[in-house]
Amino acid sequence: MGDRVLELRVHGVSNTPPDQLLGLRPEPAGAGPQPALVAGGKVTGFYRSTSAGPDDPITVEAYSWGQLTSGARTARDVERALWTVLLPFTLANVALHARPDIPPDPDTERWAGRSGIAAWLIRLFCLSLTATLAITLTGVGVDLIAWQCVDQDCLGRVPGPWEFLGRGWWRADAHALTVGLLLPLAVLVVLGMVAWRTYQYEAEMPAEPRPARRPTDAGPEVAPPADPPPPANPLQDPTFWCGEGQLRRAAVLHLCTGAAVAASVPIAAVLVMDPPRGARAVVAWPTVAALAAVVGTAVVAIGRPYLTRRRGDTPLGRWSTAVGALLGLGLAGTFVLLVLPDGPAGRPLAQLRPPVGCTAAPDTPGCLVDRSLPGYDTAVAWLATYQVLLLIAIGAVSRSGRRALLAPVLGAALLPLGVGWIEGALPGVPAAPRGLSIWMLAVPAIAVAATGLLLPRTRGDADQQPPGPHTDLAWGGRGPALIAGAGWTMAIAYGAGLLHWVAERLNDDAGPERVMPPLAVFWAGLAFAVAVAALVGTGIRAGLLFRRLRRQEYAELTGPGTDHSPHDRRRCRDVSRYRALHRLVGEHAVRLVGCYATVAVVLAALCCAAALSRSRPVPGSAVGWQAVIHTVADVGDMMLGWLPVVVAGVGLLVYRNDTVRRSVGVVWDVGTFWPRAAHPLAPPSYAERAVPELQTRVAGILALAEHDPRRMDGVILSGHSQGTVICASMLLQLPARWRRRIWFFSYGCQLTRLYGRVFPAYFGPDRLRVLAGALTWPDGCVAWTNFWRPTDPLGWQVTAGEREVPVVDPEALHPSGGEVADPPIRNHSGYPEAVEFQRERAMVARLLRRGVPSPRRGVG
């Protein structure tokens, strides 16, 4: 039973079926070999061919993990498609792992260092995204429905029997707001339940393999293993893929903060317009203190290392318990205060509502006036503005360290002072000049903050190894801000689209607009329309660049002074197209994304400045440039309203269409690969199950007894595309005694030009050399072979000390051996069928059967 080697294949984002992974060809009536489950279950499983025998020198096994993520084709497709709506949380969570200076040992991370400050700022930004969700849903339930929608006709447009909100006791004072507040609270509860359930579904802890023995056999005493060396890569942290306790603590903090923000919207309106006196004050001020304590405690707690450290299954702790108790007191006080009658100290809130009868008589005084909930527009504008400033701070600190914080902090401090100066709220300060608007100060304040992004980059510990061609740091070290900013853009788009869509449904199509969304929605629609135009321009730029690269590749393939037939020229055009795509993605995609991000930053700054100015352009009946602005904003708002539906539809196509899955699935699988260490409400990480499960399988096979018929002398770990990232993460977790009997095959590999540039702390040049060192045998042989094709748009060289094997694609321009069809251009697929792969596998199998492998040199 000896001299056996196992090749364990791990697929990528396309969720290659087990039969294709095993190389089984379909036969009529299914008479041929079939994949058989040998370990695992229906969700994730290990398969071998039914024709595999115990005497095969190389046994091929396939690990199928695609049903955990975007490659799945199951009955839960629709449910998983809805996860795409939470893409903003996913991107914000990914930003935490894009920091360029994460220490290898998480216990050595200092809060005051560049990585520690950036981590706290990112977690604070994630907390603000939860607040964005809460304040958006509060705007729907409290402002649009419970406050502005007071006519029976308007309330009849809301699904359900909500007409009672416009009658009797519910119509008086702020009583209806208690019902509207239930919407954001209910959604937060559902999100919390989903986050908890999906963690239980996805997570898996690796088990230490133990040799099977009879109960009566006590066996020899085994000495405890020596202390492992300090980690040189964060992926070597044994609790990296086990953050159940951290997830629970963070989920409590986020959900409580969201609920506190939702409750603060109606409470603020009550306190500002009708200051409480007497018994109402006894309820109001302790409620405000409790809600403020919830938010303040969460802001402090997410920066505490002992609360955010991933340590497996740990209890919630005193912080989470205290936040939950404070939130309970705050919500109880909120509902009590809202059902109490208005006091005599100020202007009753009921007088600020739109008058009844606007549907039948739109000309009634006050019907066409913006009567949104007092303070809600201002809260939305200030939250979005400070999120932009927070993103600037994240990018500045990630690039240049603590010194870069001065500019964002200065901009954040000057902005409220300037607004207070314009509004005359600063005592002892001369009045602002007439005609000076808030946007005239908001734009310079954001520009001052953005100067922190232009400081020289500070080189960290992970920058010792010089990068290879096109493997430098993405976006100059500003990657965390760019990724988190993409999440913020989608969150704002979702929120503005939802508010606009609900307002449109509540208004009568034939009559004038009576239910008005916040002013920020108008500017968000305008900015979104311009952003879509800029995206189209970026696509045109990429198309022109691709055309130029294709001409270059075609000229190189044909060569000067050679005579090619029309068939040869057609084949060269086909090959040059894939080669050009390979270069476009590997050499230019990061720069194109950075150029578009620059445009997005300018649009975001202008949109926030316009929202802070609280000036709405004249209605759409105007002429000239104002009519153009209204038309563009209306188109943008319409697109925003359908954006969540479109994104969910694309997410559904990811599971149904191969082309969409291979293009969009790459982005989705990169996002959901990382554990939920920053935002607990993001979609679950499939790697928290795939990596430990693969580790348990490999170590268990290698730990079998010598005479066990299932024993293997070695394992060829064969990873394709995203599978290479899973395999690399597992190898860094695997104990050294098992790695000495493993050879790593990577193909279609994105470890350098994608993961290495965006996530340098894990896959940068120095950190990839840690992986190569972990795979180095005692005789100096690096047990790692990387296959790549110049026609593969997602596969490149690694250059970390491993063996590089280029694969010819296509094998020839003409048919040969009696075949009539041209050899296919395989680009990103079909590596195991290549001649180079088969040759390398045979040589590696011979090495793994040796007790002490001999070194191999050279590059194939």
CSV table of N, CA, C and O in Angstrom, one decimal, residues 453-491:
chain,number,residue,atom,x,y,z
A,453,LEU,N,-3.9,63.1,2.3
A,453,LEU,CA,-3.7,62.0,1.4
A,453,LEU,C,-2.5,62.2,0.5
A,453,LEU,O,-2.1,61.2,-0.2
A,454,LEU,N,-1.9,63.4,0.5
A,454,LEU,CA,-0.8,63.7,-0.5
A,454,LEU,C,0.5,63.7,0.2
A,454,LEU,O,1.5,63.9,-0.5
A,455,LEU,N,0.6,63.4,1.5
A,455,LEU,CA,1.9,63.3,2.2
A,455,LEU,C,2.7,62.1,1.7
A,455,LEU,O,2.1,61.1,1.2
A,456,PRO,N,4.0,62.2,1.7
A,456,PRO,CA,4.8,61.0,1.3
A,456,PRO,C,4.5,59.8,2.1
A,456,PRO,O,4.2,59.8,3.3
A,457,ARG,N,4.6,58.6,1.5
A,457,ARG,CA,4.3,57.4,2.1
A,457,ARG,C,5.4,56.9,3.1
A,457,ARG,O,6.5,57.0,2.8
A,458,THR,N,5.0,56.5,4.3
A,458,THR,CA,5.9,56.0,5.2
A,458,THR,C,6.1,54.5,5.0
A,458,THR,O,5.1,53.7,5.0
A,459,ARG,N,7.3,54.0,4.8
A,459,ARG,CA,7.5,52.6,4.6
A,459,ARG,C,7.5,51.9,5.9
A,459,ARG,O,8.1,52.3,6.9
A,460,GLY,N,6.9,50.7,6.0
A,460,GLY,CA,6.7,49.9,7.2
A,460,GLY,C,7.6,48.7,7.1
A,460,GLY,O,8.5,48.5,6.2
A,461,ASP,N,7.4,47.8,8.1
A,461,ASP,CA,8.2,46.6,8.2
A,461,ASP,C,8.0,45.7,7.0
A,461,ASP,O,8.9,44.9,6.7
A,462,ALA,N,6.8,45.7,6.4
A,462,ALA,CA,6.5,44.8,5.3
A,462,ALA,C,7.1,45.3,3.9
A,462,ALA,O,6.7,44.8,2.9
A,463,ASP,N,7.8,46.4,3.9
A,463,ASP,CA,8.3,47.0,2.7
A,463,ASP,C,9.8,46.7,2.5
A,463,ASP,O,10.5,47.4,1.7
A,464,GLN,N,10.4,45.7,3.2
A,464,GLN,CA,11.8,45.4,3.0
A,464,GLN,C,12.1,44.8,1.7
A,464,GLN,O,13.2,45.1,1.1
A,465,GLN,N,11.3,43.9,1.2
A,465,GLN,CA,11.5,43.3,-0.1
A,465,GLN,C,11.0,44.1,-1.2
A,465,GLN,O,9.8,44.5,-1.3
A,466,PRO,N,11.9,44.5,-2.2
A,466,PRO,CA,11.4,45.3,-3.3
A,466,PRO,C,10.4,44.5,-4.1
A,466,PRO,O,10.6,43.3,-4.4
A,467,PRO,N,9.3,45.2,-4.6
A,467,PRO,CA,8.3,44.5,-5.4
A,467,PRO,C,8.8,44.3,-6.8
A,467,PRO,O,9.7,44.9,-7.3
A,468,GLY,N,8.2,43.3,-7.4
A,468,GLY,CA,8.4,43.0,-8.8
A,468,GLY,C,7.6,43.9,-9.7
A,468,GLY,O,6.9,44.8,-9.3
A,469,PRO,N,7.7,43.6,-11.0
A,469,PRO,CA,6.9,44.4,-12.0
A,469,PRO,C,5.4,44.3,-11.7
A,469,PRO,O,4.9,43.2,-11.5
A,470,HIS,N,4.7,45.5,-11.6
A,470,HIS,CA,3.3,45.5,-11.4
A,470,HIS,C,2.8,44.8,-10.1
A,470,HIS,O,1.8,44.3,-10.0
A,471,THR,N,3.7,44.8,-9.1
A,471,THR,CA,3.3,44.2,-7.8
A,471,THR,C,3.5,45.2,-6.7
A,471,THR,O,3.6,44.8,-5.5
A,472,ASP,N,3.6,46.5,-7.0
A,472,ASP,CA,3.8,47.5,-6.0
A,472,ASP,C,2.5,47.7,-5.2
A,472,ASP,O,1.4,47.1,-5.5
A,473,LEU,N,2.5,48.5,-4.2
A,473,LEU,CA,1.4,48.7,-3.3
A,473,LEU,C,0.3,49.4,-4.1
A,473,LEU,O,0.5,50.4,-4.7
A,474,ALA,N,-0.9,48.9,-4.0
A,474,ALA,CA,-2.1,49.4,-4.7
A,474,ALA,C,-2.4,50.8,-4.1
A,474,ALA,O,-2.5,51.0,-2.9
A,475,TRP,N,-2.6,51.8,-5.1
A,475,TRP,CA,-3.1,53.1,-4.8
A,475,TRP,C,-2.2,53.8,-3.7
A,475,TRP,O,-2.7,54.6,-2.9
A,476,GLY,N,-1.0,53.5,-3.8
A,476,GLY,CA,0.0,54.2,-2.9
A,476,GLY,C,-0.2,54.1,-1.4
A,476,GLY,O,0.1,55.0,-0.7
A,477,GLY,N,-0.8,53.0,-1.0
A,477,GLY,CA,-1.1,52.8,0.4
A,477,GLY,C,-2.4,53.3,0.9
A,477,GLY,O,-2.8,53.1,2.1
A,478,ARG,N,-3.2,53.8,0.0
A,478,ARG,CA,-4.6,54.3,0.3
A,478,ARG,C,-5.7,53.3,0.1
A,478,ARG,O,-6.8,53.6,0.1
A,479,GLY,N,-5.3,52.0,0.0
A,479,GLY,CA,-6.2,51.0,-0.3
A,479,GLY,C,-7.4,50.9,0.7
A,479,GLY,O,-8.5,50.7,0.3
A,480,PRO,N,-7.1,50.9,2.0
A,480,PRO,CA,-8.2,50.8,3.0
A,480,PRO,C,-9.3,51.9,2.8
A,480,PRO,O,-10.5,51.6,2.8
A,481,ALA,N,-8.9,53.1,2.5
A,481,ALA,CA,-9.8,54.2,2.3
A,481,ALA,C,-10.6,54.0,1.0
A,481,ALA,O,-11.8,54.3,0.9
A,482,LEU,N,-9.9,53.5,-0.1
A,482,LEU,CA,-10.6,53.4,-1.3
A,482,LEU,C,-11.7,52.2,-1.2
A,482,LEU,O,-12.8,52.4,-1.7
A,483,ILE,N,-11.3,51.1,-0.6
A,483,ILE,CA,-12.2,50.0,-0.5
A,483,ILE,C,-13.4,50.4,0.4
A,483,ILE,O,-14.6,50.2,0.1
A,484,ALA,N,-13.1,51.0,1.6
A,484,ALA,CA,-14.2,51.5,2.5
A,484,ALA,C,-15.0,52.5,1.8
A,484,ALA,O,-16.2,52.6,2.0
A,485,GLY,N,-14.4,53.4,1.0
A,485,GLY,CA,-15.1,54.4,0.3
A,485,GLY,C,-16.1,53.8,-0.7
A,485,GLY,O,-17.2,54.4,-0.9
A,486,ALA,N,-15.7,52.7,-1.4
A,486,ALA,CA,-16.6,52.1,-2.3
A,486,ALA,C,-17.8,51.5,-1.5
A,486,ALA,O,-19.0,51.6,-2.0
A,487,GLY,N,-17.6,51.0,-0.3
A,487,GLY,CA,-18.7,50.6,0.5
A,487,GLY,C,-19.6,51.7,0.9
A,487,GLY,O,-20.8,51.6,0.9
A,488,TRP,N,-19.0,52.9,1.3
A,488,TRP,CA,-19.8,54.0,1.7
A,488,TRP,C,-20.6,54.5,0.5
A,488,TRP,O,-21.8,54.9,0.7
A,489,THR,N,-20.0,54.6,-0.7
A,489,THR,CA,-20.8,55.0,-1.9
A,489,THR,C,-22.0,54.1,-2.1
A,489,THR,O,-23.1,54.7,-2.4
A,490,MET,N,-21.8,52.8,-2.0
A,490,MET,CA,-23.0,51.9,-2.2
A,490,MET,C,-24.0,52.1,-1.0
A,490,MET,O,-25.2,52.1,-1.3
A,491,ALA,N,-23.5,52.3,0.2
A,491,ALA,CA,-24.5,52.5,1.3
A,491,ALA,C,-25.3,53.8,1.1
A,491,ALA,O,-26.5,53.8,1.3
